[in-house]
Coordinates of C-alpha atoms in Angstrom, one line a residue:
M18 CA -24.1 7.3 -22.4
K19 CA -23.2 4.9 -25.2
R20 CA -19.6 5.9 -24.8
L21 CA -19.7 5.5 -21.0
V22 CA -21.0 1.9 -21.4
R23 CA -18.2 1.2 -24.0
F24 CA -15.5 2.5 -21.7
A25 CA -16.9 0.5 -18.7
C26 CA -16.7 -2.5 -21.0
L27 CA -13.1 -1.9 -21.7
L28 CA -12.2 -1.5 -18.1
C29 CA -14.1 -4.7 -17.1
G30 CA -12.1 -6.6 -19.7
A31 CA -8.8 -5.2 -18.3
C32 CA -9.8 -6.2 -14.8
L33 CA -9.9 -9.9 -16.0
L34 CA -6.2 -9.8 -17.1
F35 CA -5.0 -12.1 -14.4
S36 CA -8.2 -13.5 -12.9
A37 CA -8.4 -17.2 -12.4
C38 CA -12.0 -18.1 -12.9
T39 CA -13.0 -21.7 -12.0
G40 CA -13.8 -24.1 -14.7
P41 CA -12.3 -27.0 -16.6
A42 CA -8.8 -26.6 -17.8
S43 CA -7.4 -27.9 -21.0
S44 CA -3.8 -28.7 -21.9
L45 CA -1.7 -25.8 -23.1
P46 CA -0.6 -26.1 -26.7
A47 CA 3.0 -27.3 -27.1
S48 CA 3.2 -25.2 -30.3
S49 CA 3.3 -22.1 -28.1
F50 CA 6.8 -22.9 -26.9
E51 CA 10.2 -22.3 -28.4
E52 CA 12.1 -25.4 -29.1
A53 CA 14.6 -26.4 -26.5
G54 CA 18.3 -26.2 -27.2
Q55 CA 18.4 -23.0 -29.3
P56 CA 21.5 -20.9 -28.8
Q57 CA 21.0 -18.0 -26.3
A58 CA 24.2 -15.9 -26.7
A59 CA 23.1 -14.1 -29.9
D60 CA 19.4 -14.1 -29.2
P61 CA 18.2 -10.5 -29.5
F62 CA 15.2 -11.3 -27.3
S63 CA 17.4 -12.0 -24.3
Q64 CA 20.1 -9.4 -24.8
G65 CA 19.4 -5.9 -23.4
T66 CA 18.6 -3.7 -20.4
L67 CA 14.8 -3.7 -20.4
T68 CA 13.0 -4.0 -17.1
L69 CA 9.5 -3.2 -15.7
A70 CA 9.1 0.3 -14.4
S71 CA 5.7 -0.3 -12.8
S72 CA 3.9 -3.3 -11.4
P73 CA 3.2 -6.0 -14.0
S74 CA -0.5 -5.4 -13.5
G75 CA -0.1 -1.8 -14.6
L76 CA -0.6 1.5 -12.8
I77 CA -4.0 0.8 -11.4
G78 CA -2.6 -0.1 -8.0
S79 CA 0.1 2.6 -7.9
K80 CA -1.3 4.9 -5.2
Y81 CA 1.9 3.8 -3.4
T82 CA 5.2 3.3 -5.2
S83 CA 8.6 2.5 -3.6
S84 CA 12.0 3.9 -4.3
P85 CA 15.3 2.8 -2.6
D86 CA 14.9 5.6 0.0
G87 CA 11.2 5.9 0.6
C88 CA 7.6 5.3 -0.5
Y89 CA 5.6 7.9 -2.5
E90 CA 1.9 8.1 -1.8
I91 CA -0.9 9.9 -3.8
K92 CA -3.4 11.7 -1.6
D93 CA -6.9 12.5 -3.0
H94 CA -8.7 15.8 -2.3
G95 CA -12.4 16.6 -2.2
T96 CA -11.9 20.3 -2.7
G97 CA -10.8 20.5 -6.3
P98 CA -9.2 18.6 -9.2
Y99 CA -5.8 18.2 -7.7
H100 CA -3.8 15.7 -5.7
S101 CA -0.9 15.8 -3.2
L102 CA 2.3 13.7 -3.2
L103 CA 3.2 12.3 0.2
Y104 CA 6.5 10.7 1.1
I105 CA 7.3 8.0 3.7
D106 CA 11.0 8.4 4.5
Y107 CA 12.6 5.0 5.2
A108 CA 15.5 6.6 7.2
T109 CA 13.5 8.9 9.4
R110 CA 10.4 6.7 9.4
Q111 CA 8.1 9.8 8.9
R112 CA 5.2 10.3 6.6
V113 CA 5.1 13.9 5.3
Y114 CA 4.1 16.0 2.3
L115 CA 6.7 15.8 -0.5
S116 CA 7.7 19.4 0.3
D117 CA 10.7 21.2 1.9
N118 CA 8.3 23.5 3.7
P119 CA 6.2 21.6 6.2
A120 CA 4.2 24.8 7.1
A121 CA 3.1 25.4 3.5
G122 CA -0.6 24.9 2.5
H123 CA 0.5 22.5 -0.3
K124 CA -2.3 23.9 -2.6
D125 CA -0.5 25.5 -5.5
E126 CA 2.3 24.8 -8.0
S127 CA 4.9 26.6 -5.8
D128 CA 4.9 23.4 -3.6
P129 CA 6.4 20.2 -5.1
S130 CA 3.8 18.1 -3.5
Y131 CA 1.0 19.7 -5.5
V132 CA -0.2 18.1 -8.7
G133 CA -3.0 20.1 -10.4
D134 CA -5.6 19.4 -13.1
T135 CA -6.0 15.8 -12.2
Y136 CA -9.4 15.4 -13.7
G137 CA -9.4 11.7 -14.3
G138 CA -7.0 10.3 -11.8
L139 CA -3.3 10.2 -11.0
Y140 CA -0.8 7.2 -11.1
Q141 CA 2.9 6.9 -10.5
F142 CA 6.0 4.8 -10.7
F143 CA 9.7 5.3 -9.8
V144 CA 12.6 4.2 -12.0
D145 CA 16.3 5.1 -12.4
G146 CA 16.2 8.0 -9.9
K147 CA 13.1 9.7 -11.4
L148 CA 9.5 9.9 -10.3
Y149 CA 6.9 9.6 -13.1
L150 CA 3.3 10.6 -12.8
Y151 CA 0.6 9.7 -15.3
K152 CA -2.3 12.2 -15.2
C153 CA -5.2 10.2 -16.7
T154 CA -8.1 12.0 -18.3
S155 CA -11.1 9.7 -19.2
P156 CA -11.8 9.4 -23.0
L157 CA -15.3 10.5 -22.0
L158 CA -13.9 14.0 -22.1
L159 CA -14.0 13.7 -25.9
E160 CA -17.5 14.9 -25.4
I161 CA -16.0 18.4 -24.8
N162 CA -15.9 20.5 -27.9
D163 CA -12.7 22.2 -27.0
Y164 CA -9.6 20.4 -25.8
P165 CA -7.6 22.7 -23.4
S166 CA -4.2 21.2 -22.6
A167 CA -5.0 20.9 -18.9
Y168 CA -7.6 18.2 -19.8
L169 CA -5.3 16.0 -21.8
S170 CA -3.6 13.0 -20.2
C171 CA 0.1 13.3 -19.9
I172 CA 3.3 11.7 -18.4
L173 CA 5.3 14.0 -16.0
Q174 CA 8.9 13.4 -15.0
M175 CA 10.5 14.9 -11.9
D176 CA 13.4 14.5 -9.4
P177 CA 12.8 12.4 -6.3
D178 CA 11.9 15.6 -4.3
G179 CA 9.2 16.5 -6.8
R180 CA 11.1 19.4 -8.4
N181 CA 12.5 19.9 -11.9
R182 CA 9.1 18.7 -13.1
K183 CA 8.4 18.5 -16.9
T184 CA 5.8 17.1 -19.2
L185 CA 7.5 14.2 -21.0
F186 CA 4.6 13.1 -23.1
T187 CA 1.1 14.4 -23.8
V188 CA -1.5 11.9 -24.9
P189 CA -3.5 13.0 -27.9
A190 CA -7.2 13.8 -27.3
N191 CA -8.2 10.9 -29.5
A192 CA -6.2 8.4 -27.4
Y193 CA -5.6 7.1 -23.9
V194 CA -3.0 5.0 -22.0
D195 CA -4.8 2.2 -20.2
E196 CA -3.8 2.2 -16.6
T197 CA -4.1 -1.6 -16.3
S198 CA -1.1 -1.9 -18.7
A199 CA 2.4 -1.7 -17.4
F200 CA 5.3 0.6 -18.2
A201 CA 8.8 -0.6 -19.1
Y202 CA 12.3 1.1 -19.2
D203 CA 15.6 0.4 -20.9
G204 CA 17.8 3.0 -19.4
S205 CA 16.9 5.8 -21.8
A206 CA 13.3 5.4 -22.8
L207 CA 9.8 4.4 -21.5
Y208 CA 7.6 1.8 -23.3
F209 CA 3.9 1.6 -22.9
M210 CA 0.7 0.8 -24.8
M211 CA -1.6 3.6 -26.2
D212 CA -5.1 3.0 -27.5
E213 CA -6.3 5.2 -30.4
L214 CA -10.0 6.2 -30.7
D215 CA -12.2 7.4 -33.5
E216 CA -14.6 10.4 -33.3
N217 CA -17.2 8.1 -31.6
G218 CA -14.8 7.1 -28.9
D219 CA -14.4 3.5 -30.3
R220 CA -10.9 2.0 -30.3
T221 CA -9.4 1.7 -33.7
A222 CA -5.9 0.5 -33.0
V223 CA -3.3 -0.1 -30.2
S224 CA 0.2 1.3 -30.5
L225 CA 3.4 0.2 -28.6
M226 CA 5.0 3.5 -27.8
R227 CA 8.6 4.5 -27.0
V228 CA 9.4 7.9 -25.4
D229 CA 12.9 9.0 -24.7
T230 CA 13.2 10.1 -21.1
A231 CA 15.8 12.8 -21.9
T232 CA 14.4 14.5 -25.0
G233 CA 10.7 13.4 -25.0
Q234 CA 11.2 12.1 -28.6
Q235 CA 8.4 9.6 -29.3
A236 CA 7.8 6.8 -31.7
A237 CA 5.1 4.2 -32.3
L238 CA 7.2 0.9 -32.6
H239 CA 4.3 -1.3 -33.6
T240 CA 0.6 -0.8 -34.2
F241 CA -1.9 -3.6 -33.6
A242 CA -5.3 -3.8 -35.4
D243 CA -8.4 -3.6 -33.4
N244 CA -9.1 -7.3 -33.3
A245 CA -7.9 -7.9 -29.7
R246 CA -6.8 -6.2 -26.6
Y247 CA -3.1 -5.7 -25.9
Y248 CA -1.3 -5.0 -22.6
L249 CA 2.3 -4.7 -21.6
V250 CA 2.9 -7.1 -18.7
G251 CA 6.6 -7.7 -18.5
A252 CA 10.1 -6.7 -19.7
H253 CA 13.5 -8.3 -19.4
G254 CA 16.7 -8.4 -21.4
G255 CA 15.9 -7.4 -25.0
S256 CA 12.2 -8.2 -24.7
L257 CA 8.9 -6.6 -23.9
V258 CA 6.2 -9.1 -22.8
L259 CA 2.8 -8.3 -24.3
K260 CA -0.5 -10.0 -23.5
Q261 CA -3.1 -10.4 -26.2
L262 CA -6.7 -10.9 -25.1
T263 CA -9.2 -12.1 -27.7
L264 CA -12.9 -12.4 -27.2
P265 CA -15.4 -14.4 -29.4
T266 CA -17.8 -11.5 -29.2
P267 CA -18.5 -9.6 -32.5
K268 CA -17.2 -6.1 -32.5
G269 CA -19.6 -3.5 -31.0
Q270 CA -21.5 -6.1 -28.9
Y271 CA -21.2 -6.5 -25.1
P272 CA -19.9 -9.9 -24.3
T273 CA -21.9 -12.4 -22.2
T274 CA -20.5 -14.1 -19.1
E275 CA -19.9 -17.2 -21.1
E276 CA -18.0 -15.3 -23.7
W277 CA -15.8 -13.6 -21.1
L278 CA -14.8 -17.1 -19.9
Q279 CA -14.0 -18.1 -23.4
Q280 CA -11.5 -15.3 -24.0
K281 CA -8.0 -16.4 -25.2
H282 CA -4.8 -15.1 -23.5
C283 CA -1.5 -15.1 -25.4
L284 CA 1.9 -13.9 -24.3
L285 CA 4.0 -12.3 -27.0
L286 CA 7.7 -11.4 -26.9
Y287 CA 8.6 -8.2 -28.8
C288 CA 12.2 -7.1 -29.4
P289 CA 12.3 -3.2 -29.8
A290 CA 15.9 -3.4 -31.2
T291 CA 14.9 -5.6 -34.2
G292 CA 11.1 -5.3 -34.4
Q293 CA 10.7 -9.1 -34.1
M294 CA 7.7 -10.6 -32.4
K295 CA 6.9 -14.1 -31.5
E296 CA 4.2 -16.0 -29.7
L297 CA 5.3 -17.6 -26.5
F298 CA 2.4 -19.1 -24.5
S299 CA -1.4 -19.2 -24.7
W300 CA -4.3 -20.3 -22.6
T301 CA -8.0 -19.9 -22.1
Q302 CA -9.6 -17.8 -19.3
G303 CA -9.6 -19.8 -16.1
E304 CA -6.8 -22.2 -16.9
L305 CA -4.2 -20.3 -15.0
D306 CA -3.3 -17.2 -13.1
G307 CA 0.1 -15.6 -13.2
F308 CA 2.5 -12.7 -13.6
C309 CA 5.9 -11.8 -15.1
Y310 CA 9.0 -11.3 -13.0
Q311 CA 12.4 -10.8 -14.7
N312 CA 12.8 -13.6 -17.3
G313 CA 10.1 -15.8 -16.0
F314 CA 6.3 -16.1 -16.0
Y315 CA 5.1 -17.5 -12.7
Y316 CA 1.6 -19.0 -12.6
I317 CA -0.8 -21.3 -10.8
D318 CA -2.1 -24.1 -13.0
A319 CA -5.8 -24.5 -12.3
A320 CA -5.9 -28.1 -13.5
T321 CA -3.2 -29.4 -11.2
A322 CA -3.2 -26.6 -8.5
S323 CA 0.6 -26.5 -9.0
L324 CA 3.0 -23.6 -9.1
R325 CA 4.9 -23.4 -12.4
R326 CA 7.5 -21.1 -14.1
L327 CA 7.9 -20.5 -17.8
D328 CA 11.3 -19.2 -19.0
L329 CA 10.5 -16.4 -21.3
F330 CA 13.6 -17.0 -23.5
S331 CA 14.0 -20.8 -23.6
G332 CA 10.3 -21.5 -23.6
K333 CA 10.8 -24.3 -21.0
T334 CA 8.5 -24.7 -18.1
E335 CA 9.3 -26.2 -14.7
T336 CA 7.1 -27.2 -11.8
L337 CA 8.2 -25.3 -8.7
L338 CA 5.6 -26.9 -6.3
A339 CA 3.4 -29.8 -7.3
Q340 CA 0.7 -29.1 -4.7
F341 CA -0.1 -26.4 -2.2
T342 CA -0.8 -27.8 1.3
D343 CA -1.1 -26.1 4.6
P344 CA 2.4 -26.2 6.2
D345 CA 0.7 -26.9 9.6
S346 CA -2.1 -29.3 8.8
G347 CA -1.0 -30.8 5.5
K348 CA -4.4 -30.2 4.0
P349 CA -4.6 -28.9 0.5
Y350 CA -5.8 -25.3 -0.1
G351 CA -8.9 -24.7 -2.0
H352 CA -7.6 -21.7 -4.0
V353 CA -4.2 -20.0 -4.3
D354 CA -3.2 -16.7 -5.9
A355 CA 0.4 -15.7 -6.6
Y356 CA 0.9 -11.9 -6.6
R357 CA 4.4 -10.6 -6.0
I358 CA 8.1 -11.5 -5.5
Y359 CA 10.1 -9.8 -2.7
D360 CA 13.6 -10.7 -1.5
G361 CA 13.7 -14.0 -3.5
R362 CA 10.3 -15.2 -2.2
L363 CA 7.1 -15.5 -4.1
L364 CA 4.1 -14.3 -2.0
L365 CA 0.9 -16.2 -2.2
Q366 CA -2.6 -15.8 -0.8
T367 CA -4.7 -18.9 -0.2
S368 CA -8.2 -19.8 0.9
D369 CA -10.1 -22.9 1.8
E370 CA -12.7 -24.6 -0.4
N371 CA -15.4 -22.3 0.9
H372 CA -13.3 -19.1 0.5
E373 CA -13.9 -18.3 4.2
H374 CA -10.3 -18.4 5.5
S375 CA -7.1 -16.9 4.0
D376 CA -3.5 -17.8 4.7
Y377 CA -0.5 -15.9 3.4
L378 CA 2.6 -17.9 2.3
A379 CA 6.1 -17.2 1.2
F380 CA 7.6 -19.6 -1.4
K381 CA 11.4 -19.4 -1.4
L382 CA 12.6 -19.7 -4.9
D383 CA 16.1 -21.0 -4.2
D384 CA 15.1 -24.0 -2.0
A385 CA 11.4 -24.4 -2.7
S386 CA 10.5 -24.1 1.0
L387 CA 7.0 -22.9 1.9
T388 CA 6.5 -20.7 5.0
K389 CA 3.2 -19.4 6.5
L390 CA 3.3 -15.6 7.1
T391 CA 1.4 -14.7 10.3
L392 CA 2.3 -11.2 11.2
Q393 CA -0.8 -9.1 12.0
G394 CA -1.4 -5.4 12.4
D395 CA -4.4 -3.8 14.2
D396 CA -6.7 -4.6 11.3
G397 CA -5.4 -7.7 9.7
F398 CA -2.4 -9.2 7.9
A399 CA 0.7 -7.0 7.8
G400 CA 1.2 -6.9 4.1
I401 CA 4.2 -5.4 2.3
W402 CA 3.8 -2.0 0.7
G403 CA 7.4 -1.0 0.0
E404 CA 11.0 -1.9 0.7
S405 CA 14.4 -0.6 1.3
E406 CA 17.6 -2.7 1.1
T407 CA 17.1 -4.1 4.6
E408 CA 13.6 -3.3 5.7
F409 CA 10.0 -3.6 4.5
L410 CA 7.2 -1.0 4.8
V411 CA 4.2 -2.8 6.1
K412 CA 0.6 -1.8 6.9
T413 CA -0.1 -2.3 10.6
G414 CA -3.4 -0.4 11.2
R415 CA -5.5 2.6 10.1
I416 CA -5.6 6.3 10.9
Y417 CA -9.0 7.9 11.2
F418 CA -9.6 11.6 10.5
T419 CA -12.1 14.2 9.3
Q420 CA -11.7 15.4 5.7
R421 CA -13.0 18.5 4.1
A422 CA -14.8 18.4 0.7
L423 CA -17.0 20.5 -1.6
G424 CA -20.5 19.6 -2.6
P425 CA -23.0 21.1 -5.0
Q426 CA -22.7 24.8 -5.5
N427 CA -19.3 24.6 -3.9
T428 CA -20.8 24.1 -0.4
E429 CA -18.3 22.8 2.0
Y430 CA -18.9 19.7 4.2
L431 CA -16.9 17.3 6.4
F432 CA -16.9 13.6 6.3
E433 CA -15.1 10.8 8.2
S434 CA -12.3 9.0 6.4
D435 CA -9.2 6.8 7.0
A436 CA -5.8 6.0 5.7
P437 CA -3.3 3.1 6.2
A438 CA -1.0 3.3 9.2
F439 CA 2.5 1.9 8.4
S440 CA 5.5 0.5 10.2
M441 CA 9.0 -0.5 9.2
I442 CA 10.4 -4.0 10.0
A443 CA 13.6 -5.8 9.2
K444 CA 13.3 -8.2 6.4
E445 CA 14.7 -11.1 8.5
D446 CA 12.1 -10.4 11.2
Y447 CA 9.3 -10.3 8.7
W448 CA 10.2 -13.7 7.1
N449 CA 10.5 -15.2 10.6
N450 CA 7.2 -13.8 11.8
I451 CA 8.9 -11.7 14.6
P452 CA 6.7 -8.6 15.2
N453 CA 9.5 -6.1 15.7
F454 CA 7.4 -3.2 14.1
I455 CA 8.8 0.3 14.2
P456 CA 5.8 2.7 13.6
V457 CA 6.0 5.4 10.9
E458 CA 5.3 8.8 12.5
D459 CA 2.5 10.5 10.6
H460 CA 2.5 14.2 9.9
V461 CA -0.3 14.4 7.3
F462 CA -3.4 12.7 8.6
N463 CA -2.9 13.7 12.3
A464 CA -4.5 17.2 11.6
K465 CA -7.8 18.1 13.1
V466 CA -9.3 18.5 9.7
V467 CA -7.5 17.2 6.6
E468 CA -8.0 19.0 3.3

């Protein structure tokens, strides 16, 4: 039980990575910035091919991941420790099992949609023509005296059709890869953070790992002491962007709410080619909310309610929008969250002062125009879940179905469940709020009973 509480504590801390709690904001220290005017041409931090392979917030929201040709979806099962891979084909506009045999049962390793031994969860990302799965086993399984290989967390690599699958990296039994930390890629290797645990399940160190995607050769590039939490949150050029979170709570004690709100955030740039690291930017919990995209850190400053961008390499900041006001009424919004960039537009979700009404906005980066997004599906806002070159995959409703599951003593029972219903829409229509939805034909959740 002690270990369960400790693990829950770690997850709670990770969930606060990008939260913007209310509270007084202080000025950000100028010493966190690089001096302006430094030469860029020979800067190893800016020269390279590094890019994010996953969302900047990590794998935690990766049930759906988009490739240029389609969207991969992870389907849970209640009848055993396995998952299925689904695929939404952008060209045919169909949702199917990731299988070349639609009539198959999709329940064993002969079918490419099947992923077995998923005891602690399954996450995914797509980069450079390969699909990667992270089979996560909770550190609580350290309670088990024996460590069969099926219980260990691992990273799988496969072709876009799910075949030619291989285990690229197996996480040691005394370690885990935090799913709230991102993955990066440089054209030949993956980069990620791995926490190391002692025999009591307590974290002892955090290592920045590099794994070659062709050979599986691995290396710990840098190991951090257990005096803070570290996450990979961005990558561009020759740099990995790391976030350091430091709590005032003594080690081994559970932090109070006040201590959570006092935690310090610090962005670090790390250059794998040289091993150099430098502090870029720091703030206290609640002062801002933001994320990395390419060579910038975009954030909402809580003190001024403005949208700002920090250049990761020059250290300069610029104000992109001084104040968020309703494009229709001109009234200021009570709260604004920035969460993703698509097609040169920063997507934002707003609320009034009472947090009772939400608007969705698109801020165009090249001309600073702000547009309200109003497209609605059957159950709310038509949000973006994937994209091709010319179209977006958007959620436009829900599919309701009966699912089979196993209870105590392997007794079977049925329960009612649901899944998102999707449509494709041209990007130009989406930005102009024209509801030209083309429904995705579902061939998975339309069965009488879904496994």
